[in-house]
Each structure stands twice: as structure tokens, then as C-alpha cells.
PDB file of C-alpha atoms in Angstrom:
ATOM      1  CA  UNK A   1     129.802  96.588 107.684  1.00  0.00           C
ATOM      2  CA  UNK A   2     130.856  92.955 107.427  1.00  0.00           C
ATOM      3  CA  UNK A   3     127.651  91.945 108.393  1.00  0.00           C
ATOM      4  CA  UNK A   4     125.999  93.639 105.407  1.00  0.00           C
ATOM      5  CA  UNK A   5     128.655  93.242 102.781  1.00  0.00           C
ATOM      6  CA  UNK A   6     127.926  89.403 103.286  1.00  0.00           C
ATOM      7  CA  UNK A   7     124.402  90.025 102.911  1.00  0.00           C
ATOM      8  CA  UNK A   8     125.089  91.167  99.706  1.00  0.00           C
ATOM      9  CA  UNK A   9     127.274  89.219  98.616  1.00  0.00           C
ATOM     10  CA  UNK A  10     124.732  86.513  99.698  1.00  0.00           C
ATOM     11  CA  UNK A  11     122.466  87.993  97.141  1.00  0.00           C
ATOM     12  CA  UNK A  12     124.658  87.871  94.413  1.00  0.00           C
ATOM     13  CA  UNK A  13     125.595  84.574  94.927  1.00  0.00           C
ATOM     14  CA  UNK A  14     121.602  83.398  94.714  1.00  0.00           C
ATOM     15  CA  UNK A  15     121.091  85.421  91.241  1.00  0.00           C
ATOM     16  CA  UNK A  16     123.069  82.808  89.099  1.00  0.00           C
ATOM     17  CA  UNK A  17     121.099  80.586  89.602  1.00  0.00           C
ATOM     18  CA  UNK A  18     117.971  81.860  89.350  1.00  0.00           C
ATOM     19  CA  UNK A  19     119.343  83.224  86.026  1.00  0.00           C
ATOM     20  CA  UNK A  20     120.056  79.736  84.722  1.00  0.00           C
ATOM     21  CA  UNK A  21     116.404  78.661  86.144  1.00  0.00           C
ATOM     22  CA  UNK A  22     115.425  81.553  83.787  1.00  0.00           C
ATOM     23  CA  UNK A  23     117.103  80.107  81.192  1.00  0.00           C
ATOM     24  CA  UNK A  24     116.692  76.655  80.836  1.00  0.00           C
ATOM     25  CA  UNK A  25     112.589  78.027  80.978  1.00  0.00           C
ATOM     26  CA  UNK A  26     112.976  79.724  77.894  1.00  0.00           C
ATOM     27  CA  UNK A  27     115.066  77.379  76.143  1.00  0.00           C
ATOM     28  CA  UNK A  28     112.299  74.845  77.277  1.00  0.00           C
ATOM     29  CA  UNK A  29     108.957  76.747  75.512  1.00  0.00           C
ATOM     30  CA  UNK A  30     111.122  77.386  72.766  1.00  0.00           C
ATOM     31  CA  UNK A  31     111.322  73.605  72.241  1.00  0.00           C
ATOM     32  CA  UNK A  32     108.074  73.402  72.812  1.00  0.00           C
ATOM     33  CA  UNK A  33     106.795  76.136  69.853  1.00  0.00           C
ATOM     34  CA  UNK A  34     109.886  74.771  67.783  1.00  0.00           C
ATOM     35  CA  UNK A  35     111.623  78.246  67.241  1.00  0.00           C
ATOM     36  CA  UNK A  36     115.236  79.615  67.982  1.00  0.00           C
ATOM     37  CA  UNK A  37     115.884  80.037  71.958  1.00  0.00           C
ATOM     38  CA  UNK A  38     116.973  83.274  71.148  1.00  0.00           C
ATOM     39  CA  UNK A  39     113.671  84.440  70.033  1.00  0.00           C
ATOM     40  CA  UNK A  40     111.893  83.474  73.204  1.00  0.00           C
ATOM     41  CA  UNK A  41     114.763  84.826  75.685  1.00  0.00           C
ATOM     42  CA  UNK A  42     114.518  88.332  73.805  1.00  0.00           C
ATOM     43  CA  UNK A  43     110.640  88.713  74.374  1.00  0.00           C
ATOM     44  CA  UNK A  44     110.544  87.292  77.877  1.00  0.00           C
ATOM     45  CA  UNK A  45     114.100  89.252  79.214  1.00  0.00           C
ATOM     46  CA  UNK A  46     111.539  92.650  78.186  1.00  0.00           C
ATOM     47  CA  UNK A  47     109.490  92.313  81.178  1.00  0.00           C
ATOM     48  CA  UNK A  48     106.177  91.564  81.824  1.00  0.00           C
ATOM     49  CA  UNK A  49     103.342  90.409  84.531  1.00  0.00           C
ATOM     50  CA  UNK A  50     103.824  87.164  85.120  1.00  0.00           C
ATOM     51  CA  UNK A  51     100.646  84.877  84.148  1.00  0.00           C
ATOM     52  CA  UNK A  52      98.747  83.149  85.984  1.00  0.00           C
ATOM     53  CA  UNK A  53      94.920  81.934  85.414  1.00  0.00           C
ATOM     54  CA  UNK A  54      92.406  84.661  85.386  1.00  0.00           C
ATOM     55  CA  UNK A  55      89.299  82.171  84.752  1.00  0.00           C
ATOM     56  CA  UNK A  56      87.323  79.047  86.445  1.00  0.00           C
ATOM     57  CA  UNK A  57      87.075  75.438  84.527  1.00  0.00           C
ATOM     58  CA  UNK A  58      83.676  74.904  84.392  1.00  0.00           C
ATOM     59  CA  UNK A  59      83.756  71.480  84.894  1.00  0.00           C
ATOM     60  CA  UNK A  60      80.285  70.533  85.164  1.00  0.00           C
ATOM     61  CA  UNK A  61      77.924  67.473  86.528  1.00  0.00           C
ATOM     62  CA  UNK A  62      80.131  64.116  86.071  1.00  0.00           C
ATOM     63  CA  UNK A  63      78.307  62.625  83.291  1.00  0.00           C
ATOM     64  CA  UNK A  64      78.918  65.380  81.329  1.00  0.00           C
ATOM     65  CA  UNK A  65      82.478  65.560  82.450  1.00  0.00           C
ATOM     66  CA  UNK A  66      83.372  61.842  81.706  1.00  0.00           C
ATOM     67  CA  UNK A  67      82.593  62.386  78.007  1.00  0.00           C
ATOM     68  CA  UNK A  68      85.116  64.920  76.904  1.00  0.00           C
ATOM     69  CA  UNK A  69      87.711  62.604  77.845  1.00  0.00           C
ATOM     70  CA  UNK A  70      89.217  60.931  75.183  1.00  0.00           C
ATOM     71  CA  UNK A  71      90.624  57.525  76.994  1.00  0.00           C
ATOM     72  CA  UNK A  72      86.659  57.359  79.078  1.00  0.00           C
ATOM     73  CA  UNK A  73      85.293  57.492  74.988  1.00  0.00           C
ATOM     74  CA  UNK A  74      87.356  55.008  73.661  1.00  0.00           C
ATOM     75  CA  UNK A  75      86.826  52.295  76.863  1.00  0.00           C
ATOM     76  CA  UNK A  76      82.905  53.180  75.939  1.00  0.00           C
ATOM     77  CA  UNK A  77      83.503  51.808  72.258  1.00  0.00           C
ATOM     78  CA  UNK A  78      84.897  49.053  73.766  1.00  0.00           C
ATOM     79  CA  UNK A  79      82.604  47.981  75.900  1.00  0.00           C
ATOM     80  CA  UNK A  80      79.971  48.404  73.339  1.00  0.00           C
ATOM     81  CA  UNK A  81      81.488  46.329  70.756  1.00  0.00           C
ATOM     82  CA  UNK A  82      82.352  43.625  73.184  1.00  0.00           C
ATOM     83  CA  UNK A  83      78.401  43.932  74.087  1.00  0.00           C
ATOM     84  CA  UNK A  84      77.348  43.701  70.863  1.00  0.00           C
ATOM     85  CA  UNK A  85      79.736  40.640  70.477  1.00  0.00           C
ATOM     86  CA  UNK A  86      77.842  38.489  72.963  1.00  0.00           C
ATOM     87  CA  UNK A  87      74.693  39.142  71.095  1.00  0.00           C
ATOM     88  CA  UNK A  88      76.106  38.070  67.838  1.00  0.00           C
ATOM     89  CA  UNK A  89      77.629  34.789  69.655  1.00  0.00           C
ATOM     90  CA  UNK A  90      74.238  34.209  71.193  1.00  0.00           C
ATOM     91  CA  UNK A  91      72.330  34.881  67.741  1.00  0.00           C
ATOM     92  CA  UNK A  92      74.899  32.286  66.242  1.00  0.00           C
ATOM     93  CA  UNK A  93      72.958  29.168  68.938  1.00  0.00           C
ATOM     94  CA  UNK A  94      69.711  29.357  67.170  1.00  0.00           C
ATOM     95  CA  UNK A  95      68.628  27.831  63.624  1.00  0.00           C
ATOM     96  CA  UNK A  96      69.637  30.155  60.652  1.00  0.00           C
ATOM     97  CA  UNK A  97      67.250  30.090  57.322  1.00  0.00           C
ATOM     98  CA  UNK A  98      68.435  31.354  53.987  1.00  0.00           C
ATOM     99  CA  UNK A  99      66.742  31.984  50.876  1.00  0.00           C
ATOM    100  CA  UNK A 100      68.524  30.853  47.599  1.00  0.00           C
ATOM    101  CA  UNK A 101      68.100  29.546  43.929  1.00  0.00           C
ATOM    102  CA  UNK A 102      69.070  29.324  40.779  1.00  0.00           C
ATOM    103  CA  UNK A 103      68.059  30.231  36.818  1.00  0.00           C
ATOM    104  CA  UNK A 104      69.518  27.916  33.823  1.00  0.00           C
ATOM    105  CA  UNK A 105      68.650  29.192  30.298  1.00  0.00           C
ATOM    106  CA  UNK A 106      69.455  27.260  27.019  1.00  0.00           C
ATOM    107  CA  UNK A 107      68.968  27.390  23.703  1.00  0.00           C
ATOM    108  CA  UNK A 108      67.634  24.288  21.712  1.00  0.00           C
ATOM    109  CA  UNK A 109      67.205  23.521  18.046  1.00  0.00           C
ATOM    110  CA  UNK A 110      66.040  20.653  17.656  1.00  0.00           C
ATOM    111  CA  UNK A 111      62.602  21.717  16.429  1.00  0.00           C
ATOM    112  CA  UNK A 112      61.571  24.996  14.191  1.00  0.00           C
ATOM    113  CA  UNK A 113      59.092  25.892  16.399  1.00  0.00           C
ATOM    114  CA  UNK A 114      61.067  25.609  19.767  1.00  0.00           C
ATOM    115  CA  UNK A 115      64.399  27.695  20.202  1.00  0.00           C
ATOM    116  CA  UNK A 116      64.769  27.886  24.003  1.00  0.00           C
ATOM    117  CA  UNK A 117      64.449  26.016  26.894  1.00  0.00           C
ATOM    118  CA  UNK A 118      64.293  27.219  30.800  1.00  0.00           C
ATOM    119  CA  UNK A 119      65.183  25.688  34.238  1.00  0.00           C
ATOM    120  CA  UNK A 120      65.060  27.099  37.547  1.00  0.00           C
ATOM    121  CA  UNK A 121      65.140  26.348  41.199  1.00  0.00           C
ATOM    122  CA  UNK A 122      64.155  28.111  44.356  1.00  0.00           C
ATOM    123  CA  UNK A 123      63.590  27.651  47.954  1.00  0.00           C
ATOM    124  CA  UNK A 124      65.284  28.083  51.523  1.00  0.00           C
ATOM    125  CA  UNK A 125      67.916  25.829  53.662  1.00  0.00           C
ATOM    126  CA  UNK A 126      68.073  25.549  56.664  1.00  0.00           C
ATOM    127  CA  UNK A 127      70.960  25.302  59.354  1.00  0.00           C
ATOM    128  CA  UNK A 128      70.682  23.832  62.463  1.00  0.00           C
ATOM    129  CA  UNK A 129      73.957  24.070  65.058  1.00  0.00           C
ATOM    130  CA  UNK A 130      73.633  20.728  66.492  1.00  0.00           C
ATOM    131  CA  UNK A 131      77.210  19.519  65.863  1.00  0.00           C
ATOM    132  CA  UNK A 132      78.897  22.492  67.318  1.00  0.00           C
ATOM    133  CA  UNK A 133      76.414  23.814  70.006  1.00  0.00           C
ATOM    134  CA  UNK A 134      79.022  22.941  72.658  1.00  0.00           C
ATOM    135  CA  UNK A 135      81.497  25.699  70.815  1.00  0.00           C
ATOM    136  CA  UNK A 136      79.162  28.035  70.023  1.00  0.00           C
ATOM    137  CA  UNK A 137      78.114  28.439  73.761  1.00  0.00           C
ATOM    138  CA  UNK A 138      81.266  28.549  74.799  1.00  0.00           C
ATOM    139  CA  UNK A 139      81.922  31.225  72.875  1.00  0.00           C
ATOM    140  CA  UNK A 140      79.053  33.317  74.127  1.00  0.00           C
ATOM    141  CA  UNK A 141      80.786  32.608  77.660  1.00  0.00           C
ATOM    142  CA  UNK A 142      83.808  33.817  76.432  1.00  0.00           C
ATOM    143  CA  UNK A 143      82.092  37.439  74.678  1.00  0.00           C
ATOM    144  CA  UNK A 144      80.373  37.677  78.190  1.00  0.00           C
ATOM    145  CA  UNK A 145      83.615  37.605  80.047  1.00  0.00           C
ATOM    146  CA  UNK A 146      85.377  40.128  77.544  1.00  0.00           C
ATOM    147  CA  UNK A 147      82.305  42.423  78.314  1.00  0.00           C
ATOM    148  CA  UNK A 148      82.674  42.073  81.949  1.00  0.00           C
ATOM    149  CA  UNK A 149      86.715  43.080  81.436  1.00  0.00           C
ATOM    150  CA  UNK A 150      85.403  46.071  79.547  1.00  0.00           C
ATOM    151  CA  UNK A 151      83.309  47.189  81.857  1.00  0.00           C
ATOM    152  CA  UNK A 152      85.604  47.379  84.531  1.00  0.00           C
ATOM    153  CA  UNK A 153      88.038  49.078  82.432  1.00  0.00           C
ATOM    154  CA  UNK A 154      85.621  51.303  81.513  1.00  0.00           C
ATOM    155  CA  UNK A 155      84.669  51.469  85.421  1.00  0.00           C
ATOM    156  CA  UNK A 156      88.018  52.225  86.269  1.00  0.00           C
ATOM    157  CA  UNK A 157      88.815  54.560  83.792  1.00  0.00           C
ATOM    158  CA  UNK A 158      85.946  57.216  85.008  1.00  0.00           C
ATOM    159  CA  UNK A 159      86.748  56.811  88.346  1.00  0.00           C
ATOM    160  CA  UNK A 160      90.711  57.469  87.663  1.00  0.00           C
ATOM    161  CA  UNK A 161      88.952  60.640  85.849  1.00  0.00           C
ATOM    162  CA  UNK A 162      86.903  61.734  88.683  1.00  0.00           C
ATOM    163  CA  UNK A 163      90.059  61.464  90.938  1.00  0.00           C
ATOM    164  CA  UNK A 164      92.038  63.742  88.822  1.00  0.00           C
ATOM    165  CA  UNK A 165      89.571  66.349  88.471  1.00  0.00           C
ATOM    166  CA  UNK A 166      88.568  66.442  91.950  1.00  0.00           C
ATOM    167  CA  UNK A 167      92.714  67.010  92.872  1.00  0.00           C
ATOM    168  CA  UNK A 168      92.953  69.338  90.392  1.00  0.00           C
ATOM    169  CA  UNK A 169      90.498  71.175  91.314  1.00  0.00           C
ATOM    170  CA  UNK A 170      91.399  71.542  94.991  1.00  0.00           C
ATOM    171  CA  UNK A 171      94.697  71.947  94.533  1.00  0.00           C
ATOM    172  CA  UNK A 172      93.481  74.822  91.998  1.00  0.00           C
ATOM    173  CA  UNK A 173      91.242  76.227  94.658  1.00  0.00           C
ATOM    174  CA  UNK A 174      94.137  75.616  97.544  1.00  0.00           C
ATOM    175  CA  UNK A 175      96.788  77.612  95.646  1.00  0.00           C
ATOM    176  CA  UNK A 176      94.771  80.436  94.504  1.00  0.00           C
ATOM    177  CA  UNK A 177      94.372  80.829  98.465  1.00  0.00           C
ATOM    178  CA  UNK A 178      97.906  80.580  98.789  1.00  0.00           C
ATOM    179  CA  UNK A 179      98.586  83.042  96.460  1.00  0.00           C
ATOM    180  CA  UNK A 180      95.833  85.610  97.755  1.00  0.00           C
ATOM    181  CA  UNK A 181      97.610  84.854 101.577  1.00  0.00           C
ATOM    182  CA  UNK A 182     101.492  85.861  99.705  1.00  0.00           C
ATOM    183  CA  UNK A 183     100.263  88.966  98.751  1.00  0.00           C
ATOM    184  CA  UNK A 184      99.460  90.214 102.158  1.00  0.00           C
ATOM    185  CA  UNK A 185     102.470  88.927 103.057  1.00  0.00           C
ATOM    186  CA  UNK A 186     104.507  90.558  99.964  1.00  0.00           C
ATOM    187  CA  UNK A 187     102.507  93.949 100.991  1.00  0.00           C
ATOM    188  CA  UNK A 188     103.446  93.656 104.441  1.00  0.00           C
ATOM    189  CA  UNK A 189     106.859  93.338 104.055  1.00  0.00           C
ATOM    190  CA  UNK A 190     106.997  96.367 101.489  1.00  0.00           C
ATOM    191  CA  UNK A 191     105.453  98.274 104.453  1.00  0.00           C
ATOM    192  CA  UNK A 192     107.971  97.279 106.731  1.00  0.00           C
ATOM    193  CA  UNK A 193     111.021  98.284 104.264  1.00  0.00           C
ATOM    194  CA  UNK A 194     109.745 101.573 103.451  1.00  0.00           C
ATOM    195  CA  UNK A 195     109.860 101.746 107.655  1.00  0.00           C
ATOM    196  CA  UNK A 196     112.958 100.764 107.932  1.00  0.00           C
ATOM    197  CA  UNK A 197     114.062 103.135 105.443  1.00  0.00           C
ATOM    198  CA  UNK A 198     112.351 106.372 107.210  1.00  0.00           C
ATOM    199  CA  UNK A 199     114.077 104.721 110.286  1.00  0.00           C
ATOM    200  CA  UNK A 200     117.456 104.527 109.083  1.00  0.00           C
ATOM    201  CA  UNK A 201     116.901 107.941 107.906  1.00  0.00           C
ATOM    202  CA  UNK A 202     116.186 109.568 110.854  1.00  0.00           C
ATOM    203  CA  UNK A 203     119.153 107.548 112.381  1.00  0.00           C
ATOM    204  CA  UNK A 204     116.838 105.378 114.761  1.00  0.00           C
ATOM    205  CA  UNK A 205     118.723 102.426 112.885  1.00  0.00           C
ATOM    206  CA  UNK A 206     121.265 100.755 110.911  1.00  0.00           C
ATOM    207  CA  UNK A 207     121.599  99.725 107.082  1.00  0.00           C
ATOM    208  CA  UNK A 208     121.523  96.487 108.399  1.00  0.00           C
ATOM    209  CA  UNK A 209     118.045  97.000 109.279  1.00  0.00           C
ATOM    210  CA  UNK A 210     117.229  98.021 105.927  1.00  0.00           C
ATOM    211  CA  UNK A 211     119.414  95.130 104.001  1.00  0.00           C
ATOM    212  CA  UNK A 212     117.073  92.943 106.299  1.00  0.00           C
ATOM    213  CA  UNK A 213     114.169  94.608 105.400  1.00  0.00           C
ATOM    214  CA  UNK A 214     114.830  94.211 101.516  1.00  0.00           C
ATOM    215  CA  UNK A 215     115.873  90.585 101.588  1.00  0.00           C
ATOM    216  CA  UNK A 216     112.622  89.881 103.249  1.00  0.00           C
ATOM    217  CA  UNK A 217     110.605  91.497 100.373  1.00  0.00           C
ATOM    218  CA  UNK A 218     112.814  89.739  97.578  1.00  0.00           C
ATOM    219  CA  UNK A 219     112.323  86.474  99.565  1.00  0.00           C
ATOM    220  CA  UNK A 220     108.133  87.157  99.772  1.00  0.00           C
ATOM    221  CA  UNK A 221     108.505  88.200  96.103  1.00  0.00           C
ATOM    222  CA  UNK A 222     109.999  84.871  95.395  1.00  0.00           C
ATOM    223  CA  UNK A 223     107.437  83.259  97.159  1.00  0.00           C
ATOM    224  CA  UNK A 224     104.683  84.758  95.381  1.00  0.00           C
ATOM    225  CA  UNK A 225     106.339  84.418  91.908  1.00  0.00           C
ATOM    226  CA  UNK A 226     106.514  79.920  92.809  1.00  0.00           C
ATOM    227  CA  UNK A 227     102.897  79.970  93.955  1.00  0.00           C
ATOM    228  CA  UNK A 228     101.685  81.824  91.084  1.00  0.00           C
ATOM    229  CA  UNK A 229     103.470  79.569  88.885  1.00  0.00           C
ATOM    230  CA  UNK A 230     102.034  76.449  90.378  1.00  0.00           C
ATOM    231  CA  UNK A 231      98.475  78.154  90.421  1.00  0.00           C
ATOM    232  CA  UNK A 232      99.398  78.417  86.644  1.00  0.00           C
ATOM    233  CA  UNK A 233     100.218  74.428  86.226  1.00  0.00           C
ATOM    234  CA  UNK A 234      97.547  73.712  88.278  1.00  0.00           C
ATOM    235  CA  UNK A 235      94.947  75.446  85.698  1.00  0.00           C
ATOM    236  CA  UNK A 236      96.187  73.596  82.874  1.00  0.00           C
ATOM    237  CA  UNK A 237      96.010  69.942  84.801  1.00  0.00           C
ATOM    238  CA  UNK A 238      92.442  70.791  85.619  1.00  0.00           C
ATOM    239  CA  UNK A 239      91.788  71.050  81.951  1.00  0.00           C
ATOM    240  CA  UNK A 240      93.648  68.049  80.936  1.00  0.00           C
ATOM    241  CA  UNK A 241      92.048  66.434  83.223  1.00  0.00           C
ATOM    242  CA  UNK A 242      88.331  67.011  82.184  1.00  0.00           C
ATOM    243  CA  UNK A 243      89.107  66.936  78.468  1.00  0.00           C
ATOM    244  CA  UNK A 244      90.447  70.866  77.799  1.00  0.00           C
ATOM    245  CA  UNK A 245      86.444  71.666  77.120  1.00  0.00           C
ATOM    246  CA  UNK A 246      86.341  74.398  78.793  1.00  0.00           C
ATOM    247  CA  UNK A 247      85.172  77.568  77.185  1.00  0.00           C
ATOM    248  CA  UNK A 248      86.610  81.341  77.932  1.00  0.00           C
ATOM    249  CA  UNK A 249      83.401  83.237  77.561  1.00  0.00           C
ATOM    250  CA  UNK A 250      81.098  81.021  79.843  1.00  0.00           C
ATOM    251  CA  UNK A 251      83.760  81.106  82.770  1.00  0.00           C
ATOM    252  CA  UNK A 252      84.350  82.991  85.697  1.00  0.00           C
ATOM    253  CA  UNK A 253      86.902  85.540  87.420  1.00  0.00           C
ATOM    254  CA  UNK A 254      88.625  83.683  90.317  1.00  0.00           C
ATOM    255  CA  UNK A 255      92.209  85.865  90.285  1.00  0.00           C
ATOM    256  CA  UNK A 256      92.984  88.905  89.518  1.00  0.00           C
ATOM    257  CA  UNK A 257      96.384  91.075  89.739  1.00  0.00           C
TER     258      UNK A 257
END
């Protein structure tokens, strides 16, 4: 009897805690939708399936992939202005020609028969970059470099992209067979209680047996609840990490309850 009354009292002594775990959860999303903790406590304290991810990211060939992120999209535009920067650098070496002139009107008189006279001008200039050639090419060196920084920014940026798809997406894969093996383990143990129960009632064994039996199941339970929950964070990093374009209708049943 002592043996089992500190069994209990073992389990009692594990439920604040996972009360306050409970807690500070709720409190947490209800910072997150910006509404009273109260409101969120009530709803969730009803009791309900727990979720986890019922559908596959599609995350599709890599080129594809790279563009919904927003940080791969932005190192693009800059690598495409710095490119365009070297050719306006380079256009800047060789002779420029512009097209100008002027129109002068005036009114004269001296004479009845003339009232007006007009002057005008037209014709192009030209600029040659003799003076500052020296500059001017080393500032198409300097455009060239800024590229090549660009471009391995960019470079690094979509392989830093690929990376955290590719974890995501095992890890995804990795704890939905986790979750699949805690079930079979969750069932087993259930089958094993309900034995130990028929057991104890036909006196072939003690309640200790059966406190055993149960603490077993609540520990598989527990099991299953944290790998369902990490199946569940590991669902949204996989679509944070390939842009959250994923789309509900095109994807595919990978879990079910």
C-alpha cells in the first residue's frame, strides 16, 4: 500500500506543473491574437483533439522555391541594380553627344515696314572624358566589385534557403514517423492496462500492477502529445521556410487521427 500511495502521490506532484505548462501556452497565443488570457484559457480548458498537420508543403523544384522567399527577392534586386550600375559606369567612358539650341525673338521699329526681328541657333556638343578617364574606370572597377558582393549574397542567401527547407522537411517527415511509431506504443500500453485490470480482477495480481500499468499509458500519452506538438512546429518552419506559398487544396494527406 505504501508502494502505491507514493505512486500516486507521484502523480499528483507531476500535474502542477504540467498545469502551469498549460498555462503559460494560453497566456502565450493570447498575446499573440492580442485578446484577454481569459478568453483563450476558457475555449482551450473545453477539450479538444489536439492539432497537428493534416497536409504536405508542396514545396516544389528549387527555382521555383527560391522565389517565394522574400530575403532571396530582395538580394535579386540587388544584384540587378548593382549590374545595371556597372553598365551605366561603363556607358559613362565613351564620348557623349547632345543636341541643343536656342530661339531669340525681338521686336524692332525702326522702319514701318519691319516690326520684328529673329535669331536662332542650333547644333550638337560634344563631350569627350579625357580629363577624368582614370576616375571613370575606376569607378566601373568599383560597380564590378559591388556586383560580385551581390552575387555572393545573393549566392548565399539561396543556399541558406535550400538548407532550411531541406531540414524542415526531414525533420517534418522524421517526426510524423515518430508520431505514427507512439501510437503503437500508446495502443500497446492501453492493451496491457486493460490486462492488468482483468488480472487484478481475477486476483492473479496486485493494484500495483495496475497503478503500473496506468502510469505507463499516461507516460506514452505524454509522449505522443510532445511529438505531435513538434510535428505541429515543424509544419509551420517548413512553410516559413519556402515562403508560406503553399496552398490547402493542391496538397496532400500525410497524418491523420
Amino acid at each position: 500500500m505504501l508502494q502505491t500511495e507514493g505512486l500516486v502521490n507521484q502523480t499528483l506532484a507531476e500535474l502542477p506543473g504540467l498545469e502551469a505548462g498549460f498555462l503559460q501556452a494560453a497566456n502565450h497565443i493570447a498575446t499573440l491574437l492580442g485578446v484577454p488570457a481569459g478568453t483563450v484559457t476558457a475555449s482551450l480548458t473545453k477539450g479538444s483533439a489536439q492539432p497537428m498537420p493534416r497536409y504536405t508543403t508542396r514545396t516544389g523544384v528549387p527555382a521555383d522555391l527560391i522565389r517565394n522567399r522574400p530575403d532571396i527577392r530582395a538580394a535579386e534586386r540587388r544584384l540587378q541594380a548593382a549590374t545595371a550600375q556597372i553598365g551605366v559606369n561603363e556607358a559613362n567612358l565613351y564620348p557623349s553627344i547632345q543636341l541643343g539650341g536656342s530661339i531669340n525673338a525681338s521686336r524692332v521699329f525702326t522702319n514701318p515696314g519691319v516690326t520684328n526681328m529673329t535669331s536662332w541657333s542650333f547644333g550638337p556638343s560634344l563631350a569627350l572624358p579625357i580629363f577624368n578617364g582614370g576616375e571613370l574606370r575606376a569607378r566601373v572597377k568599383v560597380a564590378r566589385s559591388q556586383a560580385e558582393q551581390q552575387y555572393l549574397t545573393w549566392k548565399s542567401t539561396v543556399l541558406n534557403a535550400v538548407e532550411e527547407v531541406e531540414n524542415a522537411q526531414s525533420a517534418l517527415i522524421r517526426d510524423g514517423q515518430t508520431v505514427a511509431a507512439l501510437r503503437k506504443v500508446v495502443q500497446t500500453n492501453e492493451k496491457t492496462l486493460e490486462l492488468a485490470r482483468e488480472s487484478y480482477r481475477g486476483g492473479a495480481s496486485t493494484i500495483l500492477d495496475v497503478l503500473d500499468a496506468e502510469r505507463n499509458v499516461a507516460s506514452a500519452r505524454l509522449s505522443l502529445a510532445a511529438a505531435i506538438r513538434q510535428l505541429a512546429r515543424d509544419y509551420v518552419a517548413l512553410n516559413v521556410a519556402i515562403g508560406g506559398g503553399a496552398e490547402i487544396g493542391a496538397a496532400e494527406t500525410v497524418a491523420s487521427k
